[in-house]
Short mmCIF file of C-alpha atoms in Angstrom, two decimals:
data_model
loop_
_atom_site.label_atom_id
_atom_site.label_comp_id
_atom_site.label_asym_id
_atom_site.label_seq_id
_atom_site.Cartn_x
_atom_site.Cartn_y
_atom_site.Cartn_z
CA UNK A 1 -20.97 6.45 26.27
CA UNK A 2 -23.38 4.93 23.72
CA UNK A 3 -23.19 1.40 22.95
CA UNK A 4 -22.36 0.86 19.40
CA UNK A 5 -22.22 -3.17 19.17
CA UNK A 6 -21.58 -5.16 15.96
CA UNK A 7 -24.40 -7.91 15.01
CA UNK A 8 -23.76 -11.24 13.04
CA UNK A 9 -26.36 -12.24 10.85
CA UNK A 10 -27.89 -14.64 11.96
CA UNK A 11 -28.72 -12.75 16.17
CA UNK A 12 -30.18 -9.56 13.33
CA UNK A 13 -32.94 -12.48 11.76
CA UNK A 14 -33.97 -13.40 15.23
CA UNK A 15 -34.55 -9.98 16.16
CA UNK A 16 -38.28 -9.20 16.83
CA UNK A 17 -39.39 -6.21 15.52
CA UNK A 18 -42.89 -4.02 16.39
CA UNK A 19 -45.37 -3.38 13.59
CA UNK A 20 -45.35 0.44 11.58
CA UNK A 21 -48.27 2.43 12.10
CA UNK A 22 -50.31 2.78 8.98
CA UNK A 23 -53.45 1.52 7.62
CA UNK A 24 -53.19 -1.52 4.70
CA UNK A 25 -55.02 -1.60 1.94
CA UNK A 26 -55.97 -4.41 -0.59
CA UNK A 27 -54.26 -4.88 -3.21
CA UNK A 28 -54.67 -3.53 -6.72
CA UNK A 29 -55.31 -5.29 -10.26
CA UNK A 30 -52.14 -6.46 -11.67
CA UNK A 31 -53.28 -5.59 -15.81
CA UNK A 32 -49.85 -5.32 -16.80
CA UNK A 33 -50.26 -3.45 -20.13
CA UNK A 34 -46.65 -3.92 -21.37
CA UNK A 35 -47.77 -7.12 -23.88
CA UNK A 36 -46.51 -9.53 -21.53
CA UNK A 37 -46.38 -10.61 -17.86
CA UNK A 38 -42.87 -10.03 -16.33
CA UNK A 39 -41.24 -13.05 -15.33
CA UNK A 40 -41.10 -13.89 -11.36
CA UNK A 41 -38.10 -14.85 -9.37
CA UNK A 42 -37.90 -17.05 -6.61
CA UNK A 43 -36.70 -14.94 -3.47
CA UNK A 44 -33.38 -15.30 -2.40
CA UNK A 45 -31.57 -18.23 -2.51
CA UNK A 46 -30.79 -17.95 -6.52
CA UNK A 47 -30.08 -14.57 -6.82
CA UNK A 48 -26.02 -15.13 -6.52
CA UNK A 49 -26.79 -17.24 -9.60
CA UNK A 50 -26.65 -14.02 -11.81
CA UNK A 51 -23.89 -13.50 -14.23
CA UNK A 52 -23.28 -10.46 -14.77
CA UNK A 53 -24.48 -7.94 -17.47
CA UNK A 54 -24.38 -4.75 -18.98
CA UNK A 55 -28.32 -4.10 -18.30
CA UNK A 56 -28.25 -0.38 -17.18
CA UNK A 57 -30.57 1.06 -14.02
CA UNK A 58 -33.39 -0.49 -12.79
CA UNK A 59 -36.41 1.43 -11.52
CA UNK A 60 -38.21 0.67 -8.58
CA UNK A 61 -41.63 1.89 -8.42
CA UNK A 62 -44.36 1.69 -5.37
CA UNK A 63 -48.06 1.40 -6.11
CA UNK A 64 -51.05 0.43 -4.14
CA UNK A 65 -50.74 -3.40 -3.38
CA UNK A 66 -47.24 -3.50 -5.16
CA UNK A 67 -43.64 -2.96 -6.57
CA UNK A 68 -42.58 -2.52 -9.74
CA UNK A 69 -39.47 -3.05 -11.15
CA UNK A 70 -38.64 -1.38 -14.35
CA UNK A 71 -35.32 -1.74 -17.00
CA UNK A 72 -33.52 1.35 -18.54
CA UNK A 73 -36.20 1.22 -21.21
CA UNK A 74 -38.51 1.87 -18.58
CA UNK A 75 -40.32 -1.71 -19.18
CA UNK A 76 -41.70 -3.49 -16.83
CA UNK A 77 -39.59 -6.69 -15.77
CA UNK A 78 -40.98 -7.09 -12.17
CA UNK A 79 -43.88 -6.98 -10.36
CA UNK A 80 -44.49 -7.90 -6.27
CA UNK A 81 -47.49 -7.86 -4.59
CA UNK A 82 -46.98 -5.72 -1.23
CA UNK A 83 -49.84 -4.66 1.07
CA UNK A 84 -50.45 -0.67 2.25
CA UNK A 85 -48.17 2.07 1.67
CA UNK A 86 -44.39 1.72 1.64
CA UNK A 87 -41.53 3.50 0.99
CA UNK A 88 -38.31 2.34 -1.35
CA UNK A 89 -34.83 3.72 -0.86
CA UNK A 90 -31.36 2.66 -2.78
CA UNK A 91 -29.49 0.48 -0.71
CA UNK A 92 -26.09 2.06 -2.12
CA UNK A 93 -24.58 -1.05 -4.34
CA UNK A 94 -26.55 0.04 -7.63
CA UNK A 95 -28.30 -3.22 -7.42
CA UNK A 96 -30.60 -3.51 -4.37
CA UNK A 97 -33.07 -1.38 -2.71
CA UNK A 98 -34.53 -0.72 0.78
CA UNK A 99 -38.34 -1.15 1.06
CA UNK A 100 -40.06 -0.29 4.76
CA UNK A 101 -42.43 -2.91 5.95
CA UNK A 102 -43.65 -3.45 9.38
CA UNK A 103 -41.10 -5.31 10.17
CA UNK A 104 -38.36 -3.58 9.14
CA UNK A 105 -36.78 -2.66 5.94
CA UNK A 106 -37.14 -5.55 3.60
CA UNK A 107 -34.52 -6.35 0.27
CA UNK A 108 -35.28 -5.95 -2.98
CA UNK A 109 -33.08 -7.52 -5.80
CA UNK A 110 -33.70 -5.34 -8.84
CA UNK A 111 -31.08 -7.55 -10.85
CA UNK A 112 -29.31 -4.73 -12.25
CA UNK A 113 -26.58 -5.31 -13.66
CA UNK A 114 -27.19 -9.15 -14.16
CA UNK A 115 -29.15 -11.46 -16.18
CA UNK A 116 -30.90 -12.26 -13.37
CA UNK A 117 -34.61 -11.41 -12.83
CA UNK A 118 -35.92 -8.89 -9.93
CA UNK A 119 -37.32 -10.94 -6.55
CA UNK A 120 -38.54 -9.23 -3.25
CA UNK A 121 -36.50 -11.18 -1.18
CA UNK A 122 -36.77 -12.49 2.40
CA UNK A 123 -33.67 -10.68 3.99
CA UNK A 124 -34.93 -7.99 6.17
CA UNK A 125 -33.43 -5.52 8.21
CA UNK A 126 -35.37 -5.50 11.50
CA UNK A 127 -36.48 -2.11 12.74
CA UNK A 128 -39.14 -0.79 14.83
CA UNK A 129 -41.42 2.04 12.44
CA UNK A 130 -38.39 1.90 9.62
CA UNK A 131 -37.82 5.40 8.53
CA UNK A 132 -34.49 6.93 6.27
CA UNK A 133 -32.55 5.21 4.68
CA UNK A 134 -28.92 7.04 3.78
CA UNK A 135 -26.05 5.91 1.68
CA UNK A 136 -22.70 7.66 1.88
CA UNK A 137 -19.67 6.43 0.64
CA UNK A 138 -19.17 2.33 1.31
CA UNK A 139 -21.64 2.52 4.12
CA UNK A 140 -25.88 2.77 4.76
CA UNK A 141 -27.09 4.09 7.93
CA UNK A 142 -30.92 2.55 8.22
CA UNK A 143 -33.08 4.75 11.39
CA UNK A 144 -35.84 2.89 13.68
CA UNK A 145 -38.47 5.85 14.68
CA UNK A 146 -40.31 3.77 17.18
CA UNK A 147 -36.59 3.14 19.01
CA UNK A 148 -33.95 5.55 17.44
CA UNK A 149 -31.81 2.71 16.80
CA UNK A 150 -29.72 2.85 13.83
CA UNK A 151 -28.14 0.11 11.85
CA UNK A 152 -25.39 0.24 9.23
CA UNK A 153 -23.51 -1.80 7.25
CA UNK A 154 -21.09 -1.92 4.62
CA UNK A 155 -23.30 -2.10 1.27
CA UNK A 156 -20.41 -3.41 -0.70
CA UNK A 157 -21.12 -6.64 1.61
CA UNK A 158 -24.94 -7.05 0.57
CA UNK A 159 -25.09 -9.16 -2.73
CA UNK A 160 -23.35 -11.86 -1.43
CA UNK A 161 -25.14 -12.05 2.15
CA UNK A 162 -28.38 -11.44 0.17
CA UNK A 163 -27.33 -14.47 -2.06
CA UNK A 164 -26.84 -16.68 1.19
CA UNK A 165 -30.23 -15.65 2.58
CA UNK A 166 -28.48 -13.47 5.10
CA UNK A 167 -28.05 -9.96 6.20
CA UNK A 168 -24.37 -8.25 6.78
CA UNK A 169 -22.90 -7.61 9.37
CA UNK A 170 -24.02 -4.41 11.11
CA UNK A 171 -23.20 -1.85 13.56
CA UNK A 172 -26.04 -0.56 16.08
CA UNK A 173 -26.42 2.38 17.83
CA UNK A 174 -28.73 3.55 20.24
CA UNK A 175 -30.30 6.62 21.04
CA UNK A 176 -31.62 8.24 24.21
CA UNK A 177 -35.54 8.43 23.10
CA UNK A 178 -37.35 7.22 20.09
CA UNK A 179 -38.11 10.36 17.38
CA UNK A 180 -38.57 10.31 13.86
CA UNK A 181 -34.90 10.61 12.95
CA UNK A 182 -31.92 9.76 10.73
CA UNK A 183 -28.08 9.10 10.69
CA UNK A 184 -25.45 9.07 8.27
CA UNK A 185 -22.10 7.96 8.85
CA UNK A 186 -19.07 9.29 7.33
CA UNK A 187 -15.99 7.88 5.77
CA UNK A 188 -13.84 8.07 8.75
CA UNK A 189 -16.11 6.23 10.87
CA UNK A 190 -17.58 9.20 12.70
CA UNK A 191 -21.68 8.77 13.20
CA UNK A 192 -24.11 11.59 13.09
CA UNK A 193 -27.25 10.98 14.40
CA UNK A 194 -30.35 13.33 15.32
CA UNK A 195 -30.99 14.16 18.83
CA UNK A 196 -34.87 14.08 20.20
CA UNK A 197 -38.43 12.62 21.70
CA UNK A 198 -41.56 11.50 20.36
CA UNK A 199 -42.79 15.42 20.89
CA UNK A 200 -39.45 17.18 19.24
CA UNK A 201 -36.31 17.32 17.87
CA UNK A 202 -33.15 19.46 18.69
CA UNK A 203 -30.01 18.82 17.05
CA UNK A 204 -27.24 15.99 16.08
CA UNK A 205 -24.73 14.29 17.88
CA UNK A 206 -21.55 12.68 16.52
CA UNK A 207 -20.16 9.42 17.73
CA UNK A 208 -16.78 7.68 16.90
CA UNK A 209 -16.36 4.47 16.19
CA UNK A 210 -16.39 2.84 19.32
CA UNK A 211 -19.53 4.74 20.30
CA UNK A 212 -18.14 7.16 22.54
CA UNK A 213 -19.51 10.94 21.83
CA UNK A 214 -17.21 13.43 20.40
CA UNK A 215 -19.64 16.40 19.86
CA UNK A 216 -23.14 17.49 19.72
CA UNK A 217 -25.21 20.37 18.73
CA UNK A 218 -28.87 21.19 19.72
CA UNK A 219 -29.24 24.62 17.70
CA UNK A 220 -31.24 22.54 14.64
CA UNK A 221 -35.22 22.95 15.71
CA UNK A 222 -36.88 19.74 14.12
CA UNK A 223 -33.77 18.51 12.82
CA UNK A 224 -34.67 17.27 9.17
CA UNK A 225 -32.92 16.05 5.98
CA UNK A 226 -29.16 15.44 5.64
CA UNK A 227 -26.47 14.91 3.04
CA UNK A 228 -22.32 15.09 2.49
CA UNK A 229 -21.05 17.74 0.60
CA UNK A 230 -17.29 18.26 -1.50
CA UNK A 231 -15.43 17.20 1.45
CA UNK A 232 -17.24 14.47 3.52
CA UNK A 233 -18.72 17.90 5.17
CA UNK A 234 -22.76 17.08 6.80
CA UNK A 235 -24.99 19.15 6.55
CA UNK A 236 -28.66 18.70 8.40
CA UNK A 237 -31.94 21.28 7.90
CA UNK A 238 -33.58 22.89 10.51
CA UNK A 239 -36.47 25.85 10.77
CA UNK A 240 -34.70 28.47 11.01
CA UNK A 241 -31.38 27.25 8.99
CA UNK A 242 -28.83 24.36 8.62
CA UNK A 243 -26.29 22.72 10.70
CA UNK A 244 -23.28 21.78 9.58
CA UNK A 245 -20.34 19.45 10.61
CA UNK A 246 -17.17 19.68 9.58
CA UNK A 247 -13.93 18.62 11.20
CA UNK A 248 -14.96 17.32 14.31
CA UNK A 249 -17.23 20.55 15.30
CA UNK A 250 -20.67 21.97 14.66
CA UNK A 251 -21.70 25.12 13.10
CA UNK A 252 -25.40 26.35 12.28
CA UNK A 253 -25.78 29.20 9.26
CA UNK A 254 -28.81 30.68 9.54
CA UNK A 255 -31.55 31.23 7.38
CA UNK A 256 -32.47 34.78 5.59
CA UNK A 257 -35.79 34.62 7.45
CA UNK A 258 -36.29 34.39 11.22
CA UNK A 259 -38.90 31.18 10.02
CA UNK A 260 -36.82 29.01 7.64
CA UNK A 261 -37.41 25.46 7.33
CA UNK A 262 -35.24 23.24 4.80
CA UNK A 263 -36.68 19.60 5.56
CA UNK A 264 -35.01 17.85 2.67
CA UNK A 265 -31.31 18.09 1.66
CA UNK A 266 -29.56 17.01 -2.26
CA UNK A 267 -26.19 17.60 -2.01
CA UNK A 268 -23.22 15.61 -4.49
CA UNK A 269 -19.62 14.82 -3.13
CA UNK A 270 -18.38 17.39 -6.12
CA UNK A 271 -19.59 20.48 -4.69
CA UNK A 272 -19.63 22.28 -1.37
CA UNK A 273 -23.86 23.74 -1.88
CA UNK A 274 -26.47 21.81 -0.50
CA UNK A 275 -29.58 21.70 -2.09
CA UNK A 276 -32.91 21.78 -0.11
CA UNK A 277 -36.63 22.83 -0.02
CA UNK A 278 -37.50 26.57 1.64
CA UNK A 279 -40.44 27.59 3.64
CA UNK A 280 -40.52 31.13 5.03
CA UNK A 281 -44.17 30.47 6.25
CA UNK A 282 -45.00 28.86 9.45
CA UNK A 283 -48.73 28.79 8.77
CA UNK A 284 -48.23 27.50 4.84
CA UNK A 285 -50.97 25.34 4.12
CA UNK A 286 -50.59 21.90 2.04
CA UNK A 287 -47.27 20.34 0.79
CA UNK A 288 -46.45 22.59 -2.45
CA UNK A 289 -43.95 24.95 -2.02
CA UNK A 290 -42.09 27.75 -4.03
CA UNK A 291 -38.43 28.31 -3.28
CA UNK A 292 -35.48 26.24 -2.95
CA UNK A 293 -32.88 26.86 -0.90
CA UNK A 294 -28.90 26.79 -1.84
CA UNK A 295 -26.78 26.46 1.58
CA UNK A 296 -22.90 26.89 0.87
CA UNK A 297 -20.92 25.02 3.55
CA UNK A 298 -17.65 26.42 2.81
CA UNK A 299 -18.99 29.80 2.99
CA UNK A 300 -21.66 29.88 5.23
CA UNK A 301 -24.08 31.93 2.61
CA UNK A 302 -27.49 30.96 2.21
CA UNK A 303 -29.31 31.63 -0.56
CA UNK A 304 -33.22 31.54 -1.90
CA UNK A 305 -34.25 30.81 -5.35
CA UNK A 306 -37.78 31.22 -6.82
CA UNK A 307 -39.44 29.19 -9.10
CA UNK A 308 -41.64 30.83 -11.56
CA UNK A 309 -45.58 32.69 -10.10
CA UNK A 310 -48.22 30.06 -9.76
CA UNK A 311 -45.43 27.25 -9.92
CA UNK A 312 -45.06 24.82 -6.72
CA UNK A 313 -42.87 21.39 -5.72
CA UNK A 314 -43.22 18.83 -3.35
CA UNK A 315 -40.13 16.97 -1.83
CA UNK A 316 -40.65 14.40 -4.05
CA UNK A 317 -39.73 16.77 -6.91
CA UNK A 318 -36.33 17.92 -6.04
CA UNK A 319 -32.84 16.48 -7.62
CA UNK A 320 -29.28 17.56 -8.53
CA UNK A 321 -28.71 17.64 -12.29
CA UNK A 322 -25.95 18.15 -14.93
CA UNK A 323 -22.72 20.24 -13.31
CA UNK A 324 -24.43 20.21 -9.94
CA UNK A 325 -27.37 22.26 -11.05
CA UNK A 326 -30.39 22.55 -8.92
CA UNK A 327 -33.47 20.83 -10.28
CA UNK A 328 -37.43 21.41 -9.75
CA UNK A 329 -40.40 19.17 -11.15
CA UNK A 330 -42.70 22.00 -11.24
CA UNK A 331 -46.52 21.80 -10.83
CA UNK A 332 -46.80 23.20 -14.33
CA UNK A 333 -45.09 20.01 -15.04
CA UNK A 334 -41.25 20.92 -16.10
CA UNK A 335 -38.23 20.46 -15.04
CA UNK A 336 -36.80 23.82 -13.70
CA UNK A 337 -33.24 24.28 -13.65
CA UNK A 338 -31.31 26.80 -11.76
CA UNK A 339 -27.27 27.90 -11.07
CA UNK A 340 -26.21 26.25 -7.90
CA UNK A 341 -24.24 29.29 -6.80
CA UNK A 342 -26.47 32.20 -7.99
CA UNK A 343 -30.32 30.20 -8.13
CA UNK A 344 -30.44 32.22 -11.40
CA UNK A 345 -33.01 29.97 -13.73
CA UNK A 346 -31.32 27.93 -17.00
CA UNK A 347 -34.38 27.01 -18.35
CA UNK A 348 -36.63 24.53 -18.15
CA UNK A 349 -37.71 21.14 -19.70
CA UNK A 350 -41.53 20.40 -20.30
CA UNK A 351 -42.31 16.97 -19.30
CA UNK A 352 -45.41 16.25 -18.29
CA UNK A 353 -49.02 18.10 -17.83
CA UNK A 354 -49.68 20.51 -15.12
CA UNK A 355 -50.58 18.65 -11.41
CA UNK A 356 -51.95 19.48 -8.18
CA UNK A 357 -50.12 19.40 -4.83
CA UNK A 358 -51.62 16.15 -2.76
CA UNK A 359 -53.80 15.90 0.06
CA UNK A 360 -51.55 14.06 2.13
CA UNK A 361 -47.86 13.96 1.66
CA UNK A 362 -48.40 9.80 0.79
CA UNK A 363 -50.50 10.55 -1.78
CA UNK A 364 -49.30 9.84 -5.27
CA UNK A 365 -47.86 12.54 -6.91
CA UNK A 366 -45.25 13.19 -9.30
CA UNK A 367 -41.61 12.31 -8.22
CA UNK A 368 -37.93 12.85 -9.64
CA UNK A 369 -35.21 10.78 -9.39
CA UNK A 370 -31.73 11.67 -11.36
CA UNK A 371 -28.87 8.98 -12.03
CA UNK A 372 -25.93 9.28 -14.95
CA UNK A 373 -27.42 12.69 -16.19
CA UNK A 374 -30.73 10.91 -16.96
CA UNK A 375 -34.45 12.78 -15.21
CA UNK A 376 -36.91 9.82 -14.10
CA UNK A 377 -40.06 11.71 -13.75
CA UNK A 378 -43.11 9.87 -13.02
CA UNK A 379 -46.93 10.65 -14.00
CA UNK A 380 -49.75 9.57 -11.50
CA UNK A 381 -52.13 10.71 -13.28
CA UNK A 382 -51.24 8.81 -16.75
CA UNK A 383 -49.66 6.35 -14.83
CA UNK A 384 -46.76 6.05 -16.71
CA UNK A 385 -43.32 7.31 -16.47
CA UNK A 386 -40.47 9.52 -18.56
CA UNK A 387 -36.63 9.30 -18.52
CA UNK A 388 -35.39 12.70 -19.84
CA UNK A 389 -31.86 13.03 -21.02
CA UNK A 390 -30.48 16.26 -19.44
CA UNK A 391 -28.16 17.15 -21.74
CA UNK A 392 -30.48 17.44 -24.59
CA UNK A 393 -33.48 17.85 -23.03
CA UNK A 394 -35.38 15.15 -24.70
CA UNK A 395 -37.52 12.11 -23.81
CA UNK A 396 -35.87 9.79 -24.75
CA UNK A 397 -38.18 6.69 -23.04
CA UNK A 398 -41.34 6.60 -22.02
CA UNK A 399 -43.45 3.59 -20.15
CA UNK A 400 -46.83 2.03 -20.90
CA UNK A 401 -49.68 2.59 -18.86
CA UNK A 402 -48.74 1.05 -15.58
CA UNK A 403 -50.51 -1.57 -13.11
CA UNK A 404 -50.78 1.21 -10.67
CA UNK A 405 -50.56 4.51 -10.17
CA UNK A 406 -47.05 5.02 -9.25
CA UNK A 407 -46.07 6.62 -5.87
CA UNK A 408 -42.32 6.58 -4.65
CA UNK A 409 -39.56 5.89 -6.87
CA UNK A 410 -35.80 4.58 -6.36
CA UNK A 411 -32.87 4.25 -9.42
CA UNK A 412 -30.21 1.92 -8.80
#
């Protein structure tokens, strides 16, 4: 049986956490070229202040020696100094978001939805190399690669402990061995979490609520990426497939090719596809790629879309669109649309110039983000970036130059 305990508070903000691997870098010139500084909060303990307002999304931008928080008119209205690379992840309540520092994952108020201003708060979720961060449903399952412990909590609960200086309370699991890993946890209660070492990973388990193991699968080779599809049905990539949980019990459908990697899922809780990257070569080179890969749940098919000759992605530049529709930021620097079912192209949106695929998957490069039918598509290279309306097709905002070249994104 595998302990799943229930922390307060205040025993999580004792915790001591170790340190993520990573080199730290200084940080960069904060020119904000928007005509004005953005006004800085306090962390914390006025943030429950707010009142509430009608403000739209807020964007959450990384940079080199920062985070920036933009408003729906893609202004800047917050900027934090934060040292080395990070990554930022919704924490599920369309206000806060998720940001991995060494000790953990760290708060972020973006104030949306308030009249309140954005503040890189205190509250931190300890965790030992912080790694994905998933929201399903009410709940967020947060993974520790340097333990496999995962923590989740009820994201409903996170204003007001985040208000109080506090963190929720959580649940904690443990795994067997530390790997580079991830949970999510489903709306009965159940818990899937991956399965493997430092050296590899195998499959997924599931755990009730009490901790206890119900079923497990090791038929996923480097487990990676997961998502809920129409249903509450999981579905987790693998080399040579996806794995798929449904009703208490595991089944794998397999790729086309004997080599099949899908390493990032999209998936939305009004259709039964999931949406992820495709690699059919072990010995690919670099992070581009040039097929996506459309895994049907309900009826086991899985099929292979291709974007256009010359044309690659990154993980960063995969979304779901209007009606479920796959989506592509393209190296030629449009969005490429495709049927969910078929992976027949619908078009495609020009956005930005044509990019190259990075060095190293941290590198900046542009990213896509899609909430309420609206494309957030950042530009390194002009260090701006574009909300597209999908329905229309047009730009319909666009930032000034930036402090910093922009790197990850989250929308809340």
């Amino acid at each position: 049986m595998t302990r799943r305990t229930t922390l307060a508070p205040a025993v999580l903000l004792g915790a001591t956490a170790l340190f993520l691997t990573g080199c730290a870098s200084d940080p960069a010139a904060r020119d904000i070229a928007t005509g004005s500084a953005p006004a800085k909060a306090d962390t914390g303990a006025d943030t429950g202040a707010d009142t509430t307002a009608d403000t739209g999304p807020r964007i959450t931008l990384t940079y080199d020696g920062g985070l920036l928080v933009l408003d729906q008119d893609l202004h800047v209205v917050g900027d934090e100094p934060i040292d080395g690379f990070t990554r930022v992840n919704p924490a599920g309540d369309d206000r806060h978001v998720l940001v991995t520092v060494p000790e953990g994952f760290r708060v972020l108020d973006t104030a949306a939805g308030t009249t309140g201003q954005p503040a890189l708060t205190d509250v931190t979720f300890p965790a030992d190399t912080g790694g994905h961060a998933v929201v399903h449903g009410d709940r967020t399952a947060l993974f520790a690669d340097g333990s496999g412990d995962v923590t989740s909590f009820d994201h409903a609960d996170l204003a007001a402990s985040v208000a109080d200086g506090e963190l929720p309370d959580v649940d904690t699991t443990e795994s067997a061995a530390a790997h580079h890993g991830v949970a999510i946890e489903l709306e009965d209660g159940t818990l899937l979490t991956t399965i493997g070492t430092e050296e590899s990973r195998s499959g997924v388990r599931a755990l009730d609520a009490d901790g206890t193991e119900t079923a497990r699968s090791e038929v996923c080779p480097d487990v990676h990426g997961e998502g809920a599809v129409r249903g509450d049905v999981a579905v987790f990539g693998c080399t040579d497939g996806a794995l798929v949980y449904q009703d208490g019990t595991f089944t794998k459908i397999d790729a086309p090719t004997t080599y099949g990697r899908t390493g990032n899922l999209f998936t939305t809780d009004t259709s039964s596809i999931a949406l992820g990257d495709f690699n059919d070569d072990p010995d690919s080179e670099g992070y581009l790629l040039d097929q996506v890969a459309l895994i049907d749940a309900t009826s086991d098919e899985y099929r292979v879309a291709d974007l256009p000759d010359g044309v690659g992605f990154t993980f960063r530049g995969i979304a779901r669109g209007l009606d479920d529709e796959a989506l592509v930021l393209g190296s030629d620097g449009a969005l490429h649309r495709f049927d969910e079912e078929t992976g027949k192209p619908l078009g495609t949106i020009e956005v930005i110039d044509a990019w190259q695929g990075p060095a190293e998957w941290q590198d900046a490069h542009p990213a896509l983000k899609v909430l309420d039918g609206i494309a957030y598509v950042t530009d390194p290279a002009e260090r701006t970036v574009h909300a597209v309306d999908l329905a229309s097709g047009d730009v319909v905002a666009s930032s000034d130059r930036l402090p910093g070249v922009p790197n990850e994104i989250a929308v809340s």
